[in-house]
Short mmCIF file of C-alpha atoms in Angstrom, two decimals:
data_model
loop_
_atom_site.label_atom_id
_atom_site.label_comp_id
_atom_site.label_asym_id
_atom_site.label_seq_id
_atom_site.Cartn_x
_atom_site.Cartn_y
_atom_site.Cartn_z
CA MET L 195 -23.99 29.06 -20.96
CA LYS L 196 -24.52 27.96 -24.54
CA ILE L 197 -28.08 26.75 -25.19
CA PRO L 198 -28.74 26.35 -28.94
CA GLN L 199 -32.16 27.74 -29.80
CA GLU L 200 -32.75 25.20 -32.55
CA GLN L 201 -32.33 22.32 -30.14
CA VAL L 202 -34.48 24.04 -27.53
CA GLU L 203 -37.26 24.22 -30.10
CA ARG L 204 -36.94 20.47 -30.77
CA ILE L 205 -37.45 19.72 -27.09
CA ALA L 206 -40.31 22.22 -26.83
CA ALA L 207 -42.05 20.43 -29.69
CA LEU L 208 -42.49 17.47 -27.33
CA GLY L 209 -44.91 19.50 -25.23
CA TYR L 210 -42.73 21.75 -23.09
CA THR L 211 -42.60 25.51 -22.65
CA GLU L 212 -39.47 27.29 -23.84
CA SER L 213 -38.08 27.72 -20.31
CA GLU L 214 -38.76 24.04 -19.56
CA ALA L 215 -37.07 23.03 -22.81
CA ARG L 216 -34.03 25.19 -22.06
CA PHE L 217 -33.71 23.57 -18.65
CA LEU L 218 -34.02 20.08 -20.10
CA TYR L 219 -31.28 20.87 -22.60
CA VAL L 220 -28.91 21.83 -19.76
CA VAL L 221 -29.77 18.65 -17.87
CA ALA L 222 -29.26 16.46 -20.94
CA ALA L 223 -25.96 18.09 -21.87
CA HIS L 224 -24.35 18.26 -18.44
CA SER L 225 -25.92 15.97 -15.90
CA GLY L 226 -28.84 13.69 -16.62
CA TYR L 227 -30.04 14.16 -13.02
CA PHE L 228 -31.79 17.07 -11.31
CA THR L 229 -34.20 18.10 -8.58
CA LEU L 230 -37.11 20.50 -8.74
CA ARG L 231 -34.97 22.94 -6.77
CA HIS L 232 -32.68 23.07 -9.82
CA PHE L 233 -35.66 23.75 -12.05
CA ASN L 234 -36.84 26.57 -9.78
CA ALA L 235 -33.36 28.10 -9.71
CA PHE L 236 -33.07 27.99 -13.50
CA THR L 237 -36.52 29.47 -14.13
CA GLU L 238 -36.23 31.88 -11.18
CA THR L 239 -39.48 30.67 -9.66
CA TYR L 240 -40.52 29.39 -6.26
CA ARG L 241 -41.58 25.90 -5.40
CA GLY L 242 -45.23 25.45 -6.30
CA LYS L 243 -47.68 24.68 -9.06
CA ARG L 244 -45.29 25.44 -11.93
CA SER L 245 -42.60 22.98 -10.85
CA MET L 246 -45.14 20.32 -9.93
CA ALA L 247 -46.80 20.67 -13.33
CA PHE L 248 -43.40 20.29 -14.98
CA ALA L 249 -42.70 17.15 -12.96
CA ARG L 250 -46.05 15.58 -13.84
CA LYS L 251 -45.49 16.35 -17.51
CA LEU L 252 -42.06 14.66 -17.50
CA LEU L 253 -43.42 11.52 -15.82
CA LYS L 254 -46.57 11.39 -17.95
CA HIS L 255 -44.55 11.57 -21.18
CA GLY L 256 -42.14 8.91 -19.88
CA HIS L 257 -39.13 11.17 -20.42
CA ALA L 258 -37.80 10.85 -16.86
CA THR L 259 -38.04 8.73 -13.75
CA MET L 260 -38.30 9.97 -10.16
CA ARG L 261 -36.84 8.29 -7.09
CA ASP L 262 -36.30 9.15 -3.45
CA TYR L 263 -32.63 8.53 -2.64
CA MET L 264 -31.98 7.55 0.96
CA GLY L 265 -34.49 10.07 2.24
CA THR L 266 -32.68 13.07 0.73
CA GLY L 267 -35.51 14.05 -1.59
CA SER L 268 -36.89 13.37 -5.04
CA VAL L 269 -34.31 13.11 -7.80
CA PHE L 270 -35.28 13.02 -11.46
CA HIS L 271 -33.35 11.10 -14.10
CA LEU L 272 -33.80 12.37 -17.65
CA PHE L 273 -33.28 9.26 -19.77
CA SER L 274 -35.61 9.25 -22.79
CA ARG L 275 -34.23 9.02 -26.30
CA LEU L 276 -37.09 11.28 -27.32
CA ILE L 277 -35.25 14.09 -25.52
CA TYR L 278 -31.65 13.16 -26.27
CA GLY L 279 -32.14 12.06 -29.87
CA PRO L 280 -33.42 15.36 -31.37
CA ILE L 281 -30.51 17.28 -29.79
CA ASN L 282 -27.88 14.81 -31.09
CA LYS L 283 -27.00 13.41 -27.67
CA ASP L 284 -28.55 9.96 -27.97
CA ASN L 285 -25.33 8.14 -27.05
CA ILE L 286 -24.38 10.32 -24.09
CA ARG L 287 -23.77 8.52 -20.78
CA ASN L 288 -26.23 10.76 -18.94
CA ARG L 289 -29.07 8.57 -20.19
CA ARG L 290 -27.84 5.51 -18.28
CA ARG L 291 -28.50 4.53 -14.71
CA HIS L 292 -25.69 5.22 -12.27
CA SER L 293 -24.56 4.71 -8.69
CA PHE L 294 -25.77 6.92 -5.89
CA ASP L 295 -22.36 8.57 -5.58
CA TYR L 296 -22.37 9.37 -9.31
CA ILE L 297 -25.84 10.90 -8.93
CA ARG L 298 -24.73 13.03 -5.98
CA THR L 299 -21.79 14.28 -8.05
CA ARG L 300 -24.08 15.29 -10.93
CA LEU L 301 -26.47 17.08 -8.58
CA VAL L 302 -23.59 19.12 -7.14
CA GLN L 303 -22.45 19.82 -10.70
CA MET L 304 -25.92 21.07 -11.59
CA ASP L 305 -25.75 23.47 -8.63
CA PHE L 306 -22.45 24.82 -9.88
CA LEU L 307 -23.64 25.20 -13.47
CA LEU L 308 -26.81 27.03 -12.48
CA GLU L 309 -24.86 29.37 -10.21
CA ASN L 310 -22.42 30.18 -13.03
CA GLN L 311 -24.51 30.45 -16.17
CA GLY L 312 -22.34 33.28 -17.47
CA HIS L 313 -19.60 30.84 -18.49
CA ASP L 314 -19.57 29.08 -21.86
CA PHE L 315 -18.96 25.51 -20.76
CA LEU L 316 -17.52 23.10 -23.30
CA GLU L 317 -20.16 20.39 -23.59
CA THR L 318 -18.92 17.68 -25.91
CA GLU L 319 -15.86 15.49 -26.18
CA SER L 320 -15.08 16.89 -29.64
CA GLU L 321 -15.19 20.49 -28.37
CA LYS L 322 -12.70 19.68 -25.64
CA VAL L 323 -10.38 17.70 -27.91
CA ASN L 324 -10.43 20.51 -30.49
CA LEU L 325 -9.60 23.12 -27.86
CA PHE L 326 -6.46 21.34 -26.74
CA CYS L 327 -5.28 19.62 -29.92
CA GLU L 328 -6.11 22.33 -32.47
CA SER L 329 -6.14 25.62 -30.55
CA LEU L 330 -3.41 24.82 -28.00
CA ALA L 331 -1.37 22.27 -30.03
CA VAL L 332 -1.44 19.62 -27.31
CA PRO L 333 -0.65 16.04 -28.44
CA LYS L 334 -3.76 13.91 -28.35
CA ASP L 335 -2.04 11.06 -26.56
CA VAL L 336 -1.66 13.12 -23.35
CA LEU L 337 -5.38 13.85 -23.00
CA PRO L 338 -7.22 12.01 -20.19
CA ALA L 339 -8.71 8.96 -21.89
CA LYS L 340 -10.51 5.71 -21.22
CA VAL L 341 -10.60 2.65 -23.47
CA TYR L 342 -13.91 0.84 -23.88
CA GLU L 343 -13.87 -2.72 -25.14
CA GLY L 344 -16.46 -3.48 -27.80
CA GLN L 345 -18.10 -6.69 -28.89
CA PRO L 346 -15.87 -9.67 -29.79
CA GLY L 347 -14.14 -8.92 -33.08
CA SER L 348 -14.65 -5.16 -32.85
CA HIS L 349 -12.01 -2.54 -32.12
CA PRO L 350 -11.77 -0.86 -28.70
CA THR L 351 -13.05 2.71 -28.50
CA VAL L 352 -10.99 5.48 -26.93
CA ARG L 353 -13.02 8.24 -25.27
CA TYR L 354 -11.66 11.47 -23.86
CA PHE L 355 -12.75 13.53 -20.83
CA VAL L 356 -15.22 10.86 -19.72
CA ASP L 357 -15.58 12.50 -16.29
CA LYS L 358 -17.60 15.29 -17.97
CA PHE L 359 -16.65 17.78 -15.28
CA PRO L 360 -17.05 21.50 -16.08
CA LEU L 361 -14.45 22.87 -18.48
CA PHE L 362 -14.40 26.52 -19.56
CA LEU L 363 -12.23 29.58 -20.12
CA ALA L 364 -12.11 32.23 -17.40
CA ALA L 365 -9.73 34.79 -15.91
CA PRO L 366 -8.09 33.49 -12.72
CA LEU L 367 -7.52 37.04 -11.44
CA PRO L 368 -9.25 40.41 -12.07
CA GLY L 369 -7.85 41.93 -15.25
CA ALA L 370 -5.99 38.76 -16.26
CA SER L 371 -6.46 36.91 -19.53
CA PRO L 372 -8.78 33.88 -19.55
CA VAL L 373 -7.15 30.50 -18.96
CA VAL L 374 -8.41 26.95 -19.25
CA THR L 375 -10.35 26.17 -16.07
CA PHE L 376 -10.81 22.53 -15.12
CA GLY L 377 -13.60 21.78 -12.70
CA TYR L 378 -13.44 18.84 -10.31
CA VAL L 379 -16.69 17.98 -8.52
CA ASP L 380 -16.51 16.41 -5.06
CA SER L 381 -19.87 14.94 -4.07
CA GLY L 382 -19.02 15.18 -0.38
CA THR L 383 -17.75 11.65 0.27
CA GLY L 384 -15.00 12.81 2.65
CA SER L 385 -12.24 11.10 0.65
CA LEU L 386 -9.57 12.50 -1.66
CA SER L 387 -8.90 9.22 -3.46
CA GLY L 388 -11.03 10.24 -6.43
CA PHE L 389 -9.31 13.63 -6.61
CA ALA L 390 -5.87 12.01 -6.53
CA ALA L 391 -6.84 9.67 -9.38
CA HIS L 392 -8.25 12.61 -11.33
CA LEU L 393 -5.00 14.59 -11.00
CA ALA L 394 -3.00 11.57 -12.11
CA ALA L 395 -5.19 11.17 -15.21
CA TYR L 396 -4.68 14.85 -16.14
CA GLN L 397 -0.94 15.10 -15.39
CA GLY L 398 0.09 14.65 -19.01
CA LEU L 399 -2.26 17.40 -20.19
CA PHE L 400 -1.26 19.76 -17.36
CA ARG L 401 2.40 19.51 -18.38
CA HIS L 402 1.59 20.80 -21.87
CA LEU L 403 -0.22 23.94 -20.70
CA LYS L 404 1.54 27.21 -19.87
CA SER L 405 -1.29 28.37 -17.67
CA PHE L 406 -4.43 26.80 -16.25
CA ARG L 407 -6.67 26.73 -13.21
CA LEU L 408 -8.25 23.87 -11.30
CA LEU L 409 -11.51 24.64 -9.52
CA TYR L 410 -12.39 22.24 -6.70
CA ILE L 411 -16.19 22.24 -6.41
CA ALA L 412 -17.88 20.73 -3.37
CA PRO L 413 -21.01 20.97 -1.16
CA ARG L 414 -18.82 21.15 1.96
CA ALA L 415 -15.57 22.95 2.72
CA THR L 416 -14.18 20.13 4.84
CA GLU L 417 -11.76 18.84 2.19
CA PHE L 418 -10.65 22.19 0.77
CA ARG L 419 -7.40 22.39 2.74
CA ARG L 420 -6.34 18.81 2.00
CA ALA L 421 -7.30 19.20 -1.68
CA LYS L 422 -5.18 22.34 -1.93
CA GLU L 423 -2.20 20.56 -0.37
CA ARG L 424 -2.58 17.56 -2.67
CA PHE L 425 -2.79 19.80 -5.75
CA ARG L 426 0.20 21.84 -4.66
CA SER L 427 2.43 18.84 -3.99
CA SER L 428 1.45 16.70 -6.98
CA VAL L 429 0.77 19.35 -9.64
CA LYS L 430 1.72 22.94 -8.86
CA GLN L 431 5.18 22.47 -7.35
CA PRO L 432 6.41 19.95 -9.95
CA LEU L 433 5.17 22.08 -12.85
CA GLU L 434 6.50 25.40 -11.57
CA SER L 435 9.80 24.10 -10.21
CA ASP L 436 13.20 23.62 -11.80
CA VAL L 437 13.03 20.46 -13.94
CA SER L 438 16.52 19.45 -12.88
CA GLY L 439 15.37 19.37 -9.27
CA GLU L 440 12.58 16.98 -10.20
CA ILE L 441 15.01 14.73 -12.07
CA LEU L 442 17.44 14.65 -9.17
CA ARG L 443 14.61 13.77 -6.78
CA TYR L 444 13.55 10.99 -9.14
CA PHE L 445 17.08 9.64 -9.34
CA GLY L 446 17.44 9.71 -5.56
CA ILE L 447 14.15 7.92 -4.84
CA ARG L 448 14.77 5.41 -7.62
CA ARG L 449 18.21 4.51 -6.25
CA LYS L 450 16.82 4.05 -2.74
CA TRP L 451 14.08 1.82 -4.14
CA GLU L 452 16.46 -0.30 -6.21
CA LYS L 453 18.80 -0.73 -3.24
CA HIS L 454 15.88 -1.76 -0.97
CA GLU L 455 16.59 1.08 1.46
CA TYR L 456 12.92 1.70 2.27
CA VAL L 457 12.23 0.05 5.63
CA VAL L 458 8.88 1.78 6.02
CA PRO L 459 6.91 2.58 2.82
CA VAL L 460 6.68 6.30 2.04
CA ALA L 461 3.51 6.84 0.02
CA ALA L 462 4.51 10.29 -1.26
CA ASP L 463 7.84 8.96 -2.56
CA PHE L 464 6.22 6.02 -4.32
CA GLU L 465 3.57 8.22 -5.93
CA PHE L 466 6.29 10.56 -7.16
CA LEU L 467 8.39 7.63 -8.41
CA ASN L 468 5.53 6.19 -10.46
CA ASP L 469 4.74 9.57 -12.01
CA ALA L 470 8.43 10.37 -12.65
CA ARG L 471 8.96 7.07 -14.43
CA ARG L 472 6.30 8.13 -16.92
CA ARG L 473 7.68 11.66 -17.28
CA PHE L 474 11.39 10.86 -17.49
CA HIS L 475 11.50 7.72 -19.58
CA GLY L 476 13.67 6.98 -22.59
CA GLU L 477 17.29 6.34 -23.44
CA ARG L 478 18.47 9.84 -22.55
CA PHE L 479 17.18 9.76 -18.97
CA GLU L 480 18.26 6.15 -18.46
CA SER L 481 21.82 6.97 -19.55
CA LEU L 482 21.93 9.99 -17.22
CA TYR L 483 20.61 7.94 -14.33
CA GLN L 484 23.17 5.21 -14.78
CA GLY L 485 25.94 7.79 -15.02
CA TRP L 486 24.71 9.64 -11.92
CA ALA L 487 24.25 6.42 -9.90
CA ALA L 488 27.78 5.31 -10.81
CA GLY L 489 29.26 8.69 -9.81
CA ARG L 490 30.32 9.64 -13.35
CA ILE L 491 27.89 12.56 -13.56
CA ALA L 492 27.73 15.18 -10.78
CA GLU L 493 24.64 17.05 -9.61
CA ARG L 494 26.02 20.29 -11.07
CA GLU L 495 26.32 18.71 -14.52
CA LEU L 496 22.73 17.47 -14.36
CA ARG L 497 21.45 20.91 -13.41
CA LEU L 498 23.32 22.47 -16.32
CA GLU L 499 21.96 19.79 -18.65
CA PHE L 500 18.37 20.77 -17.89
CA SER L 501 18.74 24.45 -17.01
CA GLN L 502 16.98 25.50 -20.22
CA LEU L 503 13.95 23.35 -19.44
CA THR L 504 12.76 25.35 -16.43
CA PRO L 505 9.09 25.91 -17.26
CA GLU L 506 7.41 29.30 -17.18
CA ARG L 507 3.95 28.40 -15.95
CA SER L 508 1.15 29.96 -13.97
CA VAL L 509 -0.87 27.32 -12.19
CA PHE L 510 -3.91 28.31 -10.15
CA PHE L 511 -6.07 26.40 -7.67
CA GLU L 512 -9.37 27.63 -6.25
CA THR L 513 -12.22 26.16 -4.26
CA TYR L 514 -15.92 26.66 -4.83
CA LEU L 515 -18.60 25.98 -2.23
CA VAL L 516 -21.95 25.36 -3.89
CA ARG L 517 -25.10 26.74 -2.36
CA ASN L 518 -26.25 23.47 -0.82
CA GLY L 519 -23.41 23.07 1.67
CA ARG L 520 -24.60 19.98 3.59
CA SER L 521 -26.12 17.60 1.09
CA PRO L 522 -26.97 17.58 -2.61
CA LEU L 523 -30.50 18.68 -1.76
CA ASP L 524 -29.84 21.23 1.01
CA GLU L 525 -30.23 25.00 0.46
CA LYS L 526 -28.58 26.57 3.48
CA HIS L 527 -25.29 27.97 2.13
CA ARG L 528 -24.51 30.61 -0.40
CA PRO L 529 -22.02 29.99 -3.21
CA GLY L 530 -18.50 31.31 -3.11
CA VAL L 531 -15.07 31.04 -4.68
CA ASN L 532 -11.89 30.95 -2.61
CA GLY L 533 -8.46 31.30 -4.12
CA ALA L 534 -5.74 29.04 -2.85
#
């Protein structure tokens, strides 16, 4: 994990030891929220006087707040500009107050980061944009983005990778070359709706990468199977399959939809149709569709048309169970990675 010494020294100058300052840098860069268990794990100490002294110091200086969330334990929120400003992170979203679900997600993310400090995580938006646009020649308009409206009369601001989930390079298999690894953090809500939306936001970027891995990080293993199935059906199979097969499926579903042949809605078909309309848009695809629907173009001709577009990709999916397997503040399970 990259922890710039110069910025650590700026935090330490506010009255913290070097190990405390290093921990605060990690919190500021990646989460904004933490528990004393995280501090103990980072400093390799046990719960006791050292962590309590650290907590009192944070609260006395007014650099953090402490709250008990629904009886789960004390959670600290590092919010002070006096911490974020000297390390050039004054405008980062971690300083703001958030929902309980957001906080749970960041606590799980802290667990993952502290259990995997050997990786060099990309921290900033600019680092991530540079990796894809400059190093991997990915068009900027396919990156996951969110538009923020400014004050009246000002221009909207486009921000990239606002989820701030872990992103790093790592080998998916022993002896293999490192690939881009996207982390997705499930806070344990028991729903895959957030994961589905996340995959949809990243579809454009995924299609421009020859190889990548998605790491599904969670405090419970209950959703691992369903997450694997969702990833396989919506990402892995479409990217690794024959493009002509995807186009023919799109044409078939589109024709059924336009002819009102769906008596009972089929969610998987509609999700595919919406994504395919974005992927296969333009005059070329429209002309082919009209020709195919009218019977002027046969399936064999379509397959020949796109036979050279069959992608050569390696797409990996793995799951990661963080140490606290029951709640963001539980310490009963050991970490582990499972390939899928």
